[in-house]
XYZ file of C-alpha atoms in Angstrom:
572
model
C 132.815 -90.990 -43.264
C 131.470 -87.571 -42.371
C 130.146 -88.601 -38.961
C 128.220 -85.810 -37.341
C 129.528 -84.188 -34.176
C 126.144 -84.350 -32.492
C 125.894 -88.081 -33.208
C 129.285 -88.515 -31.609
C 127.986 -86.634 -28.600
C 125.392 -89.363 -28.026
C 122.507 -88.217 -30.187
C 119.354 -89.172 -28.297
C 117.619 -90.313 -31.503
C 120.221 -92.245 -33.531
C 117.673 -93.297 -36.130
C 117.233 -89.629 -37.042
C 120.936 -88.774 -37.237
C 122.730 -88.338 -40.559
C 125.075 -91.149 -39.655
C 122.540 -93.915 -39.365
C 123.338 -96.836 -41.604
C 120.935 -96.008 -44.426
C 122.274 -92.500 -44.939
C 125.802 -93.719 -44.320
C 125.327 -96.211 -47.161
C 123.890 -93.456 -49.349
C 126.926 -91.273 -48.781
C 129.196 -94.202 -49.517
C 127.381 -95.051 -52.765
C 127.606 -91.428 -53.851
C 131.345 -91.494 -53.157
C 131.772 -94.608 -55.324
C 129.679 -93.078 -58.099
C 131.718 -89.872 -57.892
C 134.866 -91.916 -58.404
C 133.428 -93.916 -61.301
C 132.480 -90.714 -63.070
C 136.117 -89.764 -62.983
C 135.854 -87.302 -60.127
C 135.395 -84.601 -62.744
C 134.852 -80.958 -61.964
C 135.011 -79.209 -58.644
C 132.123 -81.085 -57.019
C 129.164 -79.051 -56.047
C 130.689 -75.776 -54.979
C 128.182 -73.005 -55.272
C 129.067 -69.731 -56.806
C 127.463 -66.601 -55.546
C 125.569 -63.959 -57.459
C 127.251 -60.587 -57.140
C 125.084 -57.848 -55.705
C 125.909 -54.217 -56.526
C 125.476 -52.217 -53.356
C 125.640 -48.734 -51.927
C 128.725 -47.057 -50.470
C 129.825 -47.700 -46.881
C 127.841 -45.118 -44.948
C 125.649 -42.194 -45.890
C 127.500 -38.925 -45.999
C 131.015 -40.536 -46.011
C 133.104 -41.027 -49.094
C 134.886 -44.376 -48.842
C 137.480 -43.463 -51.427
C 138.624 -40.470 -49.393
C 139.337 -42.642 -46.380
C 141.089 -45.235 -48.492
C 143.499 -42.601 -49.813
C 143.954 -41.046 -46.388
C 144.852 -44.407 -44.872
C 147.582 -44.745 -47.500
C 149.088 -41.308 -46.787
C 150.062 -42.150 -43.240
C 149.728 -45.504 -41.533
C 148.381 -45.365 -37.952
C 150.952 -44.705 -35.230
C 150.818 -46.368 -31.837
C 151.568 -43.762 -29.197
C 152.437 -46.402 -26.623
C 155.356 -47.919 -28.495
C 156.125 -45.449 -31.275
C 155.522 -47.830 -34.178
C 153.945 -47.061 -37.511
C 150.800 -48.982 -38.375
C 152.699 -51.130 -40.841
C 155.160 -52.066 -38.111
C 152.322 -52.968 -35.786
C 150.799 -55.235 -38.404
C 154.142 -56.944 -38.953
C 154.164 -57.769 -35.256
C 151.423 -60.287 -35.973
C 154.227 -62.565 -37.251
C 152.194 -63.689 -40.259
C 154.837 -63.367 -42.943
C 152.544 -64.403 -45.803
C 149.567 -62.119 -45.321
C 151.020 -58.675 -45.916
C 149.135 -55.700 -44.563
C 146.121 -56.700 -42.524
C 144.345 -53.459 -43.257
C 144.516 -54.187 -46.964
C 143.271 -57.731 -46.399
C 140.335 -56.513 -44.315
C 139.484 -53.854 -46.911
C 139.580 -56.442 -49.697
C 137.333 -58.827 -47.779
C 134.946 -56.029 -46.838
C 134.604 -54.988 -50.466
C 134.041 -58.603 -51.544
C 131.354 -58.999 -48.874
C 129.727 -55.750 -49.991
C 129.691 -56.858 -53.657
C 128.026 -60.121 -52.697
C 125.503 -58.606 -50.328
C 127.030 -60.360 -47.303
C 126.226 -57.540 -44.938
C 127.055 -59.413 -41.750
C 130.582 -60.122 -43.039
C 130.982 -56.529 -44.235
C 129.964 -55.277 -40.795
C 132.446 -57.627 -39.171
C 135.396 -56.457 -41.274
C 134.494 -52.798 -40.774
C 134.461 -53.440 -37.031
C 137.915 -55.036 -37.167
C 139.271 -51.988 -38.968
C 137.675 -49.718 -36.388
C 139.251 -51.715 -33.559
C 142.644 -51.522 -35.229
C 142.479 -47.755 -35.712
C 141.406 -47.256 -32.107
C 144.348 -49.371 -30.909
C 146.604 -47.085 -32.980
C 145.092 -43.911 -31.451
C 143.452 -42.773 -34.694
C 140.033 -42.108 -33.269
C 138.658 -40.265 -36.307
C 139.129 -43.285 -38.555
C 137.982 -45.594 -35.769
C 134.681 -43.752 -35.381
C 134.170 -43.812 -39.140
C 134.542 -47.563 -39.282
C 132.395 -48.155 -36.205
C 129.681 -46.135 -37.971
C 130.225 -48.075 -41.176
C 129.921 -51.336 -39.269
C 126.633 -50.168 -37.755
C 125.363 -49.159 -41.202
C 126.154 -52.578 -42.653
C 124.559 -54.209 -39.636
C 121.212 -52.547 -40.384
C 121.176 -54.401 -43.718
C 122.135 -57.769 -42.256
C 119.990 -60.486 -40.726
C 119.624 -60.288 -36.942
C 122.817 -61.538 -35.319
C 123.517 -63.623 -32.236
C 125.031 -61.025 -29.917
C 126.551 -63.690 -27.682
C 129.472 -63.880 -30.116
C 130.112 -60.153 -30.269
C 131.270 -57.414 -27.915
C 127.917 -56.723 -26.313
C 129.098 -57.624 -22.813
C 132.502 -58.132 -21.221
C 133.061 -61.599 -19.756
C 134.144 -61.739 -16.154
C 137.897 -62.239 -15.608
C 137.213 -65.733 -14.283
C 135.645 -66.709 -17.597
C 138.774 -66.074 -19.683
C 141.928 -68.186 -19.599
C 144.948 -67.124 -21.663
C 147.616 -69.780 -22.301
C 150.877 -68.771 -24.013
C 152.944 -71.251 -26.030
C 156.508 -70.676 -27.178
C 158.356 -72.170 -30.152
C 161.461 -74.242 -29.406
C 163.683 -76.312 -31.734
C 161.891 -79.463 -32.892
C 163.715 -82.595 -31.881
C 162.521 -86.185 -31.924
C 163.876 -88.802 -29.533
C 162.167 -91.597 -31.424
C 162.220 -92.956 -34.939
C 159.792 -91.161 -37.218
C 156.897 -93.192 -38.603
C 156.278 -93.669 -42.306
C 155.732 -90.266 -43.980
C 155.865 -88.509 -40.612
C 157.286 -84.972 -40.762
C 159.624 -83.799 -38.060
C 157.521 -80.681 -37.537
C 154.506 -79.015 -39.096
C 151.291 -80.558 -40.414
C 149.976 -81.668 -43.804
C 146.800 -80.131 -45.208
C 144.100 -82.417 -46.600
C 140.748 -81.907 -48.298
C 137.639 -83.945 -49.099
C 134.726 -82.743 -51.182
C 136.458 -81.245 -54.219
C 137.148 -84.257 -56.390
C 139.152 -82.453 -59.033
C 142.183 -82.013 -56.799
C 143.947 -79.353 -58.900
C 140.923 -77.174 -58.117
C 141.599 -77.347 -54.375
C 144.526 -74.952 -54.585
C 142.557 -72.649 -56.884
C 139.673 -72.583 -54.408
C 141.573 -72.120 -51.153
C 144.820 -70.486 -52.263
C 147.155 -73.188 -50.927
C 148.231 -76.613 -52.115
C 146.722 -79.430 -50.031
C 148.984 -82.464 -50.426
C 146.488 -85.013 -49.054
C 143.267 -85.957 -50.805
C 140.610 -88.186 -49.239
C 138.735 -90.985 -50.963
C 136.403 -93.673 -49.607
C 136.605 -97.184 -51.049
C 134.074 -99.857 -50.184
C 134.692 -103.580 -50.086
C 133.938 -105.685 -53.129
C 130.282 -105.998 -53.994
C 129.929 -109.657 -53.031
C 132.068 -112.678 -52.253
C 132.223 -113.766 -55.907
C 133.241 -110.359 -57.232
C 137.032 -109.992 -57.390
C 137.025 -106.399 -58.649
C 138.689 -104.208 -56.064
C 137.426 -100.702 -56.834
C 140.847 -99.214 -56.241
C 140.578 -95.399 -56.738
C 142.873 -95.094 -59.748
C 141.121 -92.008 -61.119
C 141.422 -90.226 -57.784
C 145.097 -91.164 -57.628
C 145.574 -89.586 -61.051
C 143.723 -86.451 -59.960
C 145.979 -86.117 -56.906
C 149.034 -86.526 -59.130
C 147.720 -83.868 -61.495
C 147.428 -81.412 -58.602
C 151.189 -81.284 -58.105
C 154.274 -83.066 -56.850
C 154.420 -84.294 -53.290
C 150.763 -85.294 -53.092
C 149.317 -88.261 -51.249
C 145.954 -89.982 -50.868
C 144.146 -90.998 -47.730
C 141.910 -93.987 -48.496
C 139.072 -94.849 -46.176
C 138.792 -98.593 -46.882
C 135.487 -99.717 -45.448
C 134.296 -103.339 -45.061
C 130.637 -102.415 -45.189
C 129.608 -106.074 -45.487
C 131.169 -106.940 -42.141
C 134.506 -108.097 -40.781
C 133.980 -111.732 -41.801
C 134.420 -110.645 -45.423
C 138.005 -109.545 -44.677
C 140.375 -112.383 -45.615
C 143.865 -112.934 -46.963
C 142.686 -113.415 -50.515
C 143.331 -112.161 -54.017
C 140.987 -109.215 -53.506
C 142.958 -107.750 -50.612
C 146.353 -108.484 -52.139
C 145.325 -107.040 -55.493
C 144.207 -103.847 -53.740
C 147.569 -103.693 -51.972
C 149.539 -104.243 -55.181
C 147.626 -101.490 -56.944
C 148.379 -99.201 -54.027
C 152.071 -99.894 -54.574
C 151.739 -99.268 -58.314
C 150.136 -95.890 -57.593
C 153.626 -94.621 -56.783
C 152.596 -91.969 -54.258
C 152.319 -92.045 -50.451
C 149.034 -93.574 -49.311
C 147.489 -93.388 -45.864
C 145.227 -96.448 -45.584
C 142.531 -95.761 -43.002
C 141.081 -99.226 -42.683
C 137.626 -99.659 -41.060
C 137.586 -96.315 -39.286
C 135.219 -95.115 -36.549
C 134.952 -98.651 -35.268
C 133.937 -97.358 -31.833
C 130.673 -95.920 -33.167
C 127.461 -97.901 -33.625
C 126.786 -96.288 -37.025
C 129.268 -98.608 -38.842
C 128.796 -102.337 -39.564
C 132.196 -103.221 -38.058
C 131.234 -101.931 -34.607
C 131.021 -103.915 -31.356
C 133.478 -106.686 -32.246
C 136.771 -105.379 -30.852
C 138.583 -108.719 -30.795
C 137.622 -109.525 -34.371
C 138.423 -105.963 -35.411
C 141.928 -106.209 -33.974
C 142.439 -109.545 -35.736
C 141.356 -108.145 -39.125
C 143.326 -104.905 -38.760
C 146.472 -106.908 -38.026
C 145.786 -109.097 -41.038
C 145.425 -106.133 -43.389
C 148.484 -104.468 -41.860
C 150.642 -107.559 -42.461
C 149.500 -107.818 -46.080
C 150.160 -104.134 -46.714
C 153.669 -104.388 -45.288
C 154.389 -107.326 -47.579
C 152.884 -105.843 -50.732
C 152.938 -102.039 -50.524
C 155.859 -100.252 -48.838
C 154.429 -96.859 -49.875
C 151.345 -97.334 -47.681
C 151.051 -96.185 -44.048
C 148.433 -97.920 -41.909
C 146.114 -95.517 -40.092
C 144.051 -96.658 -37.109
C 141.229 -94.146 -36.828
C 138.419 -94.103 -34.256
C 135.822 -91.391 -33.891
C 136.549 -88.989 -31.053
C 133.339 -90.082 -29.299
C 132.421 -92.291 -27.537
C 135.805 -92.436 -25.838
C 135.270 -95.151 -23.240
C 135.459 -98.030 -25.742
C 138.315 -96.897 -27.988
C 141.221 -98.701 -26.349
C 139.733 -102.155 -26.883
C 140.059 -101.679 -30.653
C 143.754 -100.752 -30.689
C 145.686 -103.370 -32.723
C 149.098 -102.621 -31.182
C 151.964 -100.300 -32.069
C 153.628 -102.661 -34.524
C 150.531 -102.690 -36.747
C 149.798 -98.950 -36.656
C 151.847 -96.245 -38.399
C 149.548 -93.284 -37.700
C 146.630 -92.719 -35.346
C 143.715 -90.822 -36.869
C 140.606 -89.278 -35.376
C 137.354 -87.975 -36.790
C 136.746 -84.619 -35.116
C 133.581 -82.656 -35.866
C 132.126 -79.574 -34.252
C 128.527 -78.395 -34.190
C 126.895 -76.068 -31.656
C 124.447 -78.763 -30.549
C 124.358 -81.460 -27.898
C 121.455 -83.873 -27.719
C 119.441 -81.617 -30.027
C 120.010 -78.446 -27.999
C 122.462 -75.577 -28.427
C 125.580 -76.134 -26.397
C 128.744 -74.030 -26.592
C 130.408 -75.463 -23.492
C 133.104 -77.495 -25.273
C 135.147 -77.365 -28.462
C 137.399 -79.700 -30.418
C 140.377 -79.080 -28.148
C 138.391 -80.016 -25.033
C 137.401 -83.360 -26.537
C 140.787 -83.988 -28.089
C 143.010 -83.592 -25.013
C 142.438 -87.052 -23.432
C 142.849 -88.781 -26.795
C 146.072 -86.939 -27.516
C 147.578 -87.772 -24.149
C 146.921 -91.460 -24.696
C 148.126 -91.796 -28.306
C 150.729 -89.051 -28.779
C 153.501 -91.661 -29.009
C 152.326 -91.976 -32.640
C 151.929 -89.299 -35.290
C 148.298 -88.194 -35.263
C 146.095 -87.007 -38.096
C 142.681 -85.447 -37.942
C 141.635 -87.879 -40.629
C 138.364 -86.076 -41.214
C 136.894 -83.111 -39.433
C 134.614 -80.170 -40.084
C 132.690 -77.257 -38.570
C 128.938 -76.852 -38.984
C 127.977 -73.219 -39.510
C 124.293 -73.634 -40.447
C 121.472 -75.800 -39.150
C 118.888 -76.757 -41.754
C 116.381 -77.917 -39.150
C 116.261 -74.576 -37.336
C 117.332 -72.436 -40.324
C 119.827 -70.832 -37.980
C 123.272 -69.567 -38.915
C 126.230 -69.870 -36.551
C 128.629 -68.044 -38.866
C 130.600 -66.150 -36.220
C 130.843 -69.158 -33.920
C 132.085 -71.269 -36.846
C 134.789 -68.716 -37.636
C 136.021 -69.154 -34.086
C 135.922 -72.941 -34.438
C 137.921 -72.979 -37.677
C 140.414 -70.755 -35.851
C 140.701 -73.391 -33.147
C 140.991 -76.239 -35.631
C 143.720 -74.709 -37.812
C 145.171 -71.870 -35.747
C 145.600 -73.520 -32.373
C 145.096 -77.293 -32.366
C 148.093 -78.395 -34.494
C 150.430 -76.037 -32.637
C 149.185 -76.907 -29.166
C 149.435 -80.616 -29.978
C 152.596 -80.981 -32.081
C 152.040 -84.689 -32.758
C 149.053 -83.662 -34.882
C 150.781 -83.806 -38.235
C 147.903 -83.804 -40.721
C 144.385 -82.309 -40.870
C 141.832 -83.164 -43.562
C 138.715 -81.013 -43.823
C 135.490 -82.820 -44.739
C 134.100 -80.165 -47.070
C 130.804 -81.753 -48.056
C 129.073 -79.329 -50.395
C 125.878 -77.626 -49.349
C 123.943 -79.152 -52.241
C 125.082 -82.650 -51.336
C 124.238 -82.128 -47.672
C 120.778 -80.893 -48.612
C 120.192 -83.850 -50.923
C 120.978 -86.151 -47.995
C 118.685 -84.100 -45.750
C 121.572 -83.458 -43.414
C 120.899 -81.134 -40.495
C 124.371 -79.602 -40.673
C 126.170 -77.619 -43.383
C 129.968 -77.909 -43.346
C 130.766 -76.265 -46.710
C 133.477 -73.693 -46.003
C 132.624 -71.435 -48.945
C 129.043 -70.973 -47.771
C 130.260 -68.942 -44.772
C 132.355 -65.911 -45.864
C 133.899 -65.389 -42.416
C 134.878 -69.023 -42.151
C 136.099 -69.189 -45.754
C 138.291 -66.101 -45.366
C 139.672 -67.285 -42.045
C 140.497 -70.747 -43.409
C 142.318 -69.304 -46.422
C 144.252 -66.971 -44.136
C 145.223 -69.582 -41.555
C 146.507 -72.167 -44.015
C 149.021 -69.705 -45.430
C 151.119 -70.334 -42.329
C 154.448 -71.982 -43.065
C 153.551 -74.465 -40.344
C 151.416 -76.277 -42.922
C 153.399 -78.510 -45.252
C 152.956 -78.823 -49.009
C 154.814 -82.071 -49.602
C 154.257 -85.472 -48.012
C 157.676 -86.797 -47.176
C 159.093 -88.567 -44.158
C 161.328 -86.346 -42.068
C 160.346 -83.081 -43.752
C 159.788 -80.061 -41.548
C 158.155 -76.673 -41.436
C 160.174 -73.700 -42.654
C 160.968 -72.912 -39.032
C 161.683 -76.323 -37.580
C 160.053 -75.672 -34.232
C 157.405 -77.147 -32.018
C 155.382 -75.229 -29.488
C 155.334 -75.912 -25.751
C 153.532 -74.096 -22.922
C 155.582 -71.106 -21.832
C 155.476 -72.428 -18.264
C 157.357 -75.612 -19.272
C 159.946 -74.015 -21.578
C 163.525 -73.569 -20.425
C 166.649 -71.926 -21.797
C 164.762 -69.140 -23.542
C 167.496 -67.094 -25.200
C 167.251 -65.079 -28.389
C 164.125 -64.705 -30.523
C 161.222 -67.124 -30.195
C 157.724 -67.202 -31.635
C 154.993 -67.005 -29.006
C 151.268 -67.465 -29.494
C 148.336 -67.261 -27.097
C 145.326 -69.581 -26.876
C 142.367 -67.667 -25.405
C 139.700 -69.855 -23.823
C 136.655 -67.560 -23.728
C 132.880 -67.955 -23.398
C 131.263 -69.247 -26.597
C 134.802 -69.738 -28.005
C 134.817 -66.096 -29.047
C 138.126 -64.548 -30.040
C 139.662 -61.224 -28.952
C 140.347 -58.464 -31.478
C 143.978 -58.142 -30.415
C 146.440 -59.658 -27.962
C 149.499 -57.860 -26.588
C 152.545 -59.025 -24.640
C 154.064 -56.823 -21.946
C 156.942 -56.979 -19.526
C 156.159 -54.555 -16.763
C 154.746 -51.446 -18.424
C 156.566 -51.999 -21.706
C 154.560 -53.466 -24.537
C 156.785 -55.912 -26.395
C 154.496 -56.901 -29.250
C 150.881 -57.066 -30.365
C 148.977 -59.360 -32.718
C 145.756 -58.573 -34.547
C 144.886 -62.037 -35.855
C 144.602 -65.696 -34.866
C 146.677 -67.426 -33.537
C 147.798 -64.236 -31.770
C 151.413 -64.967 -32.578
C 154.322 -62.567 -32.020
C 158.092 -62.777 -31.883
C 159.833 -62.052 -28.590
C 163.567 -61.491 -28.056
C 163.972 -63.169 -24.676
C 167.643 -62.205 -24.447
C 166.628 -58.560 -24.067
C 164.166 -59.231 -21.242
C 164.653 -58.968 -17.509
C 164.982 -62.551 -16.288
C 162.953 -62.262 -13.088
C 160.058 -60.206 -14.438
C 156.974 -62.132 -15.657
C 155.386 -61.594 -19.051
C 151.877 -60.186 -19.015
C 149.358 -61.129 -21.726
C 146.465 -58.763 -22.371
C 143.497 -59.541 -24.607
C 141.267 -56.738 -25.944
C 137.832 -56.657 -27.499
C 136.796 -54.590 -30.505
C 136.285 -51.457 -28.395
C 139.825 -51.845 -27.008
C 138.459 -52.760 -23.604
C 140.503 -55.284 -21.637
C 139.041 -58.781 -21.728
C 141.763 -60.389 -19.631
C 145.182 -59.593 -18.191
C 147.257 -62.506 -16.940
C 150.947 -62.819 -15.993
C 153.303 -65.749 -16.569
C 156.708 -66.697 -15.245
C 159.343 -67.898 -17.707
C 162.939 -69.098 -17.577
C 166.184 -68.168 -19.323
C 167.884 -71.194 -17.783
């Protein structure tokens, strides 16, 4: 549970990593104690003390600009659209006006003294106004961004628009939505399209929706094996089940069932069957992630693949006999990858494949921004995509306690990858659970990495924004689908493109930075533009010239071209 990304990337000093066995046991004991206390409250989510601050920039009245921006929305000279129309082209039907959202977040950052976030939102507004040919407002917001920046901590300019990357350093990949069809039988609780949201770290599950603004139908709980061979108590998480039920209809629980006393303790006995019967009595869908991360040497059930397969099959058979509402999840860590296959129990014993997928900007104790979650995930997906896949636990580290260094902007880009791109690029990913260990808990465990979403305003805002997408499902039910029952495929592989289709663009850029806008052209005509991740627009392919490629252009915050790449497509 909560395995660190840097440990998975072969930490050179395993005895010093968070996921060594002693700290792993500590985390597990805390999880059991949390459950026994009734999982009350919202965990350890820190509030923030509001800080009353000065106005945006000296000599400029913010209220005047606010009213002026309401009188007339910006107009794009290139396509003749009002600013509101341009914002709607982002294809985010839930968010409303992006300018209003950015203003709201800027004001919240200002109230809380989060000057780096305030500077960031002011810069986004400036970039938007410049793209709409309203240079007066653009210059105001660039100045405001600079003024906020003087109050902020020194920033890492590698993640900002200080230098243009070379064209060879940027790869733009467009994906297009096509009708979702399955040529195979769906697994237990598998949706036809879309992905379930899950959350760990807030143990009062009704509070999850209050905190993040969207219902998360999957909770996560860790259950250890019985205390000793003579103890028949099963520690089934009844209180957590009740908390998930209280959060709303359609909820489910992922249970990490962990034989921390070794695989020899796993038998067909009353303990296991009692656990299974209680799972059935729970009356909600359960994803049973038995003995996960078996490929990593930080768990006691590591390095015995034959015995592991035998025990997984045993548990799977018992569950099928006793608990029809339980889906078996086989769940390795994403690294190391060379030993994973030996642990696979076989298709008939596995309903879902799960992966732990963490991201920190460190490799072997040094900063490393060369790879992200998608890079590591691709080979795993290709091998196991015949099953529905869940990111059973995953998180982004935005602060390093050892170096006292923040990676707030980098982490915003990573959460964009995790929730904006990954589930759409890999449509068999049908659930993602965020491991939101609170900052206070991480510090008590002397963890090097902070994953708490709320501690990073940019990451928190981006997460709340991204999960509003209708692609994320709010009810666990086999065969359900997203509002638009589509799946995304690379534009280059799509055929028969007629009528309107959603199209998004994955930008692979240095340091996993993101553009400030992405536009789609055919010839000299701009078809659409998006101002937010995942750079999604709607294109009417029936109105396009069949033999003329589409051109994707990505811009930075100064409206300079980051990349311009053309792509063939097919109406046939």
